[in-house]
PDB file of C-alpha atoms in Angstrom:
ATOM      1  CA  MET A   1      -9.402 126.473 182.698  1.00 73.00           C
ATOM      2  CA  SER A   2      -8.088 129.526 180.914  1.00 89.00           C
ATOM      3  CA  GLN A   3     -10.458 132.303 180.706  1.00 94.00           C
ATOM      4  CA  LEU A   4      -9.034 133.636 178.256  1.00 94.00           C
ATOM      5  CA  LEU A   5      -8.867 131.070 175.742  1.00 95.00           C
ATOM      6  CA  LEU A   6     -12.909 130.735 176.786  1.00 96.00           C
ATOM      7  CA  ASN A   7     -12.981 134.668 175.687  1.00 96.00           C
ATOM      8  CA  HIS A   8     -11.349 133.569 172.384  1.00 95.00           C
ATOM      9  CA  LEU A   9     -13.159 130.811 171.540  1.00 96.00           C
ATOM     10  CA  THR A  10     -16.714 132.947 172.279  1.00 97.00           C
ATOM     11  CA  ARG A  11     -16.310 135.788 170.391  1.00 97.00           C
ATOM     12  CA  GLU A  12     -15.163 133.056 167.540  1.00 97.00           C
ATOM     13  CA  CYS A  13     -18.332 131.403 167.591  1.00 97.00           C
ATOM     14  CA  ALA A  14     -20.322 134.368 167.804  1.00 97.00           C
ATOM     15  CA  ALA A  15     -18.877 135.659 164.823  1.00 98.00           C
ATOM     16  CA  VAL A  16     -19.488 132.280 162.915  1.00 98.00           C
ATOM     17  CA  GLY A  17     -22.794 132.288 164.750  1.00 97.00           C
ATOM     18  CA  GLU A  18     -23.511 135.952 162.503  1.00 97.00           C
ATOM     19  CA  PHE A  19     -21.489 134.789 159.614  1.00 97.00           C
ATOM     20  CA  LEU A  20     -24.314 131.731 159.039  1.00 97.00           C
ATOM     21  CA  GLU A  21     -27.317 134.483 159.848  1.00 97.00           C
ATOM     22  CA  LEU A  22     -25.724 136.345 156.258  1.00 97.00           C
ATOM     23  CA  LEU A  23     -25.149 133.322 154.496  1.00 97.00           C
ATOM     24  CA  ASP A  24     -29.421 132.687 155.364  1.00 97.00           C
ATOM     25  CA  GLN A  25     -29.819 136.237 154.535  1.00 97.00           C
ATOM     26  CA  GLU A  26     -28.213 136.076 151.533  1.00 96.00           C
ATOM     27  CA  ALA A  27     -29.230 132.235 150.138  1.00 96.00           C
ATOM     28  CA  SER A  28     -33.001 134.237 151.287  1.00 96.00           C
ATOM     29  CA  ALA A  29     -32.260 136.970 148.859  1.00 95.00           C
ATOM     30  CA  MET A  30     -31.266 135.025 145.876  1.00 92.00           C
ATOM     31  CA  THR A  31     -34.273 132.584 146.549  1.00 93.00           C
ATOM     32  CA  GLN A  32     -36.847 136.110 145.774  1.00 94.00           C
ATOM     33  CA  GLY A  33     -34.617 137.253 143.136  1.00 90.00           C
ATOM     34  CA  ASN A  34     -34.129 140.165 145.453  1.00 92.00           C
ATOM     35  CA  PHE A  35     -30.179 140.443 144.017  1.00 88.00           C
ATOM     36  CA  ALA A  36     -29.631 144.351 144.546  1.00 93.00           C
ATOM     37  CA  CYS A  37     -29.246 143.269 148.569  1.00 93.00           C
ATOM     38  CA  LEU A  38     -26.158 141.177 147.481  1.00 92.00           C
ATOM     39  CA  PRO A  39     -23.197 143.340 147.660  1.00 93.00           C
ATOM     40  CA  GLY A  40     -24.012 144.694 151.128  1.00 95.00           C
ATOM     41  CA  LEU A  41     -23.908 141.320 152.308  1.00 95.00           C
ATOM     42  CA  THR A  42     -20.755 140.330 150.393  1.00 93.00           C
ATOM     43  CA  GLU A  43     -18.808 143.243 152.102  1.00 96.00           C
ATOM     44  CA  ARG A  44     -20.395 142.469 155.764  1.00 96.00           C
ATOM     45  CA  LYS A  45     -19.337 138.636 155.143  1.00 95.00           C
ATOM     46  CA  ALA A  46     -15.939 139.829 154.245  1.00 96.00           C
ATOM     47  CA  GLN A  47     -15.676 141.756 157.235  1.00 97.00           C
ATOM     48  CA  LEU A  48     -16.802 139.486 158.962  1.00 96.00           C
ATOM     49  CA  ALA A  49     -14.393 136.771 157.402  1.00 96.00           C
ATOM     50  CA  ASP A  50     -11.615 138.882 158.540  1.00 97.00           C
ATOM     51  CA  GLN A  51     -12.624 139.050 162.054  1.00 97.00           C
ATOM     52  CA  ILE A  52     -12.920 135.505 162.243  1.00 97.00           C
ATOM     53  CA  ALA A  53      -9.496 134.803 161.174  1.00 97.00           C
ATOM     54  CA  LEU A  54      -8.146 137.334 164.041  1.00 96.00           C
ATOM     55  CA  PHE A  55     -10.157 135.295 166.428  1.00 96.00           C
ATOM     56  CA  SER A  56      -8.482 131.859 165.253  1.00 96.00           C
ATOM     57  CA  ARG A  57      -5.084 133.811 165.474  1.00 97.00           C
ATOM     58  CA  GLN A  58      -5.658 134.769 169.084  1.00 96.00           C
ATOM     59  CA  ARG A  59      -7.163 131.261 169.555  1.00 96.00           C
ATOM     60  CA  GLU A  60      -3.918 129.807 168.510  1.00 97.00           C
ATOM     61  CA  ILE A  61      -1.770 131.979 170.143  1.00 96.00           C
ATOM     62  CA  GLU A  62      -3.135 131.337 173.771  1.00 96.00           C
ATOM     63  CA  LEU A  63      -3.151 127.630 172.886  1.00 97.00           C
ATOM     64  CA  VAL A  64       0.383 127.620 172.465  1.00 97.00           C
ATOM     65  CA  LYS A  65       1.115 129.853 175.390  1.00 96.00           C
ATOM     66  CA  LEU A  66      -0.635 127.574 177.010  1.00 96.00           C
ATOM     67  CA  GLY A  67       1.934 124.474 175.929  1.00 96.00           C
ATOM     68  CA  TYR A  68      -0.656 123.444 173.483  1.00 97.00           C
ATOM     69  CA  THR A  69      -0.647 123.269 169.179  1.00 97.00           C
ATOM     70  CA  ALA A  70      -1.774 125.497 167.544  1.00 96.00           C
ATOM     71  CA  ASP A  71      -4.324 122.707 165.474  1.00 96.00           C
ATOM     72  CA  ARG A  72      -7.438 120.989 166.415  1.00 96.00           C
ATOM     73  CA  ASN A  73      -5.450 118.780 168.045  1.00 97.00           C
ATOM     74  CA  GLY A  74      -4.247 121.732 170.407  1.00 97.00           C
ATOM     75  CA  ALA A  75      -8.032 122.730 170.549  1.00 96.00           C
ATOM     76  CA  GLU A  76      -9.615 119.495 171.049  1.00 96.00           C
ATOM     77  CA  ALA A  77      -6.716 118.861 174.078  1.00 97.00           C
ATOM     78  CA  ALA A  78      -7.150 122.378 175.822  1.00 97.00           C
ATOM     79  CA  ALA A  79     -11.169 122.019 175.314  1.00 96.00           C
ATOM     80  CA  ASN A  80     -10.999 117.929 177.377  1.00 95.00           C
ATOM     81  CA  ALA A  81      -7.969 120.228 179.806  1.00 95.00           C
ATOM     82  CA  GLY A  82     -10.533 123.180 180.715  1.00 94.00           C
ATOM     83  CA  GLY A  83     -13.589 121.849 181.676  1.00 94.00           C
ATOM     84  CA  LYS A  84     -17.335 121.398 180.496  1.00 96.00           C
ATOM     85  CA  LEU A  85     -17.403 125.334 179.712  1.00 96.00           C
ATOM     86  CA  LEU A  86     -14.890 125.140 177.417  1.00 96.00           C
ATOM     87  CA  GLN A  87     -15.379 121.544 175.556  1.00 97.00           C
ATOM     88  CA  ASP A  88     -19.537 123.094 174.792  1.00 97.00           C
ATOM     89  CA  THR A  89     -17.821 126.605 173.841  1.00 97.00           C
ATOM     90  CA  TRP A  90     -15.108 124.162 171.661  1.00 97.00           C
ATOM     91  CA  ASN A  91     -18.221 121.686 170.309  1.00 97.00           C
ATOM     92  CA  LYS A  92     -20.355 124.912 169.863  1.00 98.00           C
ATOM     93  CA  LEU A  93     -17.779 126.341 167.436  1.00 97.00           C
ATOM     94  CA  LEU A  94     -17.504 123.258 165.222  1.00 97.00           C
ATOM     95  CA  THR A  95     -20.958 122.443 165.401  1.00 98.00           C
ATOM     96  CA  ARG A  96     -21.600 126.516 163.524  1.00 98.00           C
ATOM     97  CA  ALA A  97     -18.163 126.105 161.644  1.00 97.00           C
ATOM     98  CA  ALA A  98     -19.489 123.017 159.917  1.00 97.00           C
ATOM     99  CA  LEU A  99     -22.656 124.499 159.218  1.00 97.00           C
ATOM    100  CA  ALA A 100     -21.365 127.600 157.394  1.00 96.00           C
ATOM    101  CA  HIS A 101     -19.567 125.395 155.396  1.00 96.00           C
ATOM    102  CA  GLU A 102     -22.427 123.462 154.206  1.00 97.00           C
ATOM    103  CA  HIS A 103     -24.430 126.689 153.475  1.00 97.00           C
ATOM    104  CA  ASN A 104     -21.664 128.569 151.748  1.00 94.00           C
ATOM    105  CA  TYR A 105     -21.061 125.518 149.866  1.00 96.00           C
ATOM    106  CA  ARG A 106     -25.433 126.055 148.642  1.00 95.00           C
ATOM    107  CA  ASN A 107     -24.960 129.528 148.286  1.00 94.00           C
ATOM    108  CA  GLY A 108     -22.562 128.887 145.879  1.00 92.00           C
ATOM    109  CA  VAL A 109     -24.685 126.650 143.640  1.00 92.00           C
ATOM    110  CA  MET A 110     -27.287 128.591 143.691  1.00 90.00           C
ATOM    111  CA  ILE A 111     -24.977 131.733 142.594  1.00 87.00           C
ATOM    112  CA  HIS A 112     -23.595 129.425 139.859  1.00 87.00           C
ATOM    113  CA  THR A 113     -26.810 127.857 138.258  1.00 86.00           C
ATOM    114  CA  HIS A 114     -28.087 131.648 138.254  1.00 79.00           C
ATOM    115  CA  LEU A 115     -24.884 132.242 136.060  1.00 83.00           C
ATOM    116  CA  ASP A 116     -25.537 129.414 134.225  1.00 82.00           C
ATOM    117  CA  PHE A 117     -29.346 130.713 133.235  1.00 76.00           C
ATOM    118  CA  THR A 118     -28.072 134.036 132.787  1.00 79.00           C
ATOM    119  CA  ARG A 119     -25.267 132.824 129.973  1.00 84.00           C
ATOM    120  CA  GLN A 120     -28.081 130.460 128.983  1.00 81.00           C
ATOM    121  CA  ALA A 121     -30.236 132.999 128.633  1.00 79.00           C
ATOM    122  CA  ILE A 122     -27.690 135.589 126.407  1.00 80.00           C
ATOM    123  CA  SER A 123     -26.802 132.920 124.113  1.00 79.00           C
ATOM    124  CA  PHE A 124     -30.225 131.916 122.713  1.00 77.00           C
ATOM    125  CA  LEU A 125     -31.050 135.992 122.394  1.00 74.00           C
ATOM    126  CA  HIS A 126     -27.251 136.196 120.461  1.00 73.00           C
ATOM    127  CA  ALA A 127     -28.269 132.640 118.990  1.00 72.00           C
ATOM    128  CA  GLY A 128     -29.634 134.407 115.690  1.00 63.00           C
ATOM    129  CA  GLY A 129     -26.533 136.320 114.871  1.00 61.00           C
ATOM    130  CA  GLN A 130     -28.725 139.167 115.483  1.00 60.00           C
ATOM    131  CA  PRO A 131     -29.762 141.923 118.128  1.00 61.00           C
ATOM    132  CA  LEU A 132     -33.524 141.140 119.553  1.00 61.00           C
ATOM    133  CA  TYR A 133     -34.208 144.780 118.460  1.00 68.00           C
ATOM    134  CA  GLY A 134     -32.969 147.251 115.821  1.00 69.00           C
ATOM    135  CA  ALA A 135     -31.818 150.990 116.206  1.00 71.00           C
ATOM    136  CA  ASN A 136     -34.710 152.335 115.695  1.00 76.00           C
ATOM    137  CA  GLY A 137     -36.615 149.763 118.508  1.00 71.00           C
ATOM    138  CA  ALA A 138     -38.386 147.769 116.220  1.00 73.00           C
ATOM    139  CA  HIS A 139     -38.343 143.983 117.154  1.00 68.00           C
ATOM    140  CA  HIS A 140     -36.672 141.664 114.869  1.00 61.00           C
ATOM    141  CA  THR A 141     -38.906 138.548 114.014  1.00 59.00           C
ATOM    142  CA  GLY A 142     -37.141 136.501 111.249  1.00 54.00           C
ATOM    143  CA  SER A 143     -38.277 138.883 108.409  1.00 50.00           C
ATOM    144  CA  ASN A 144     -37.679 142.371 108.019  1.00 49.00           C
ATOM    145  CA  SER A 145     -40.348 143.398 109.719  1.00 49.00           C
ATOM    146  CA  GLY A 146     -41.295 144.372 113.446  1.00 49.00           C
ATOM    147  CA  ASN A 147     -43.125 146.158 115.605  1.00 51.00           C
ATOM    148  CA  SER A 148     -41.293 149.437 117.082  1.00 50.00           C
ATOM    149  CA  LEU A 149     -41.885 149.380 120.811  1.00 51.00           C
ATOM    150  CA  ALA A 150     -41.884 153.723 120.553  1.00 53.00           C
ATOM    151  CA  LEU A 151     -44.988 152.988 118.762  1.00 53.00           C
ATOM    152  CA  GLY A 152     -46.676 150.489 120.792  1.00 49.00           C
TER     153      GLY A 152
END
């Protein structure tokens, strides 16, 4: 078993696990309407994605050094030849990667649903062709009368 390959897989697996946690935090924030924290989560996700890509490249380089192809088939072959610990770590990485894909898709659907709702709300507000409130703060009700927001 290649200890260096195991180290690369372990770090990659940990980073994907952390990415999963961020995806769950993102989903929770959207569900609770806490949109202010999304930019920070997005930034951290981008950093982790870069880190995962680096670990993946390191794994691929090590696979080639060991005589395997730098793809999934090569990783499978190396894991099978490397013993139970290497196999378990590889399988854990595959499981986490599949979950990350599913959770990222779920979050994307949530984001697009929210954007569609926002667009529909804006379209509804602009449907009459007149602004909802005038420059004086008066609410337009379809006629020229209205109550000024400043007056209460």
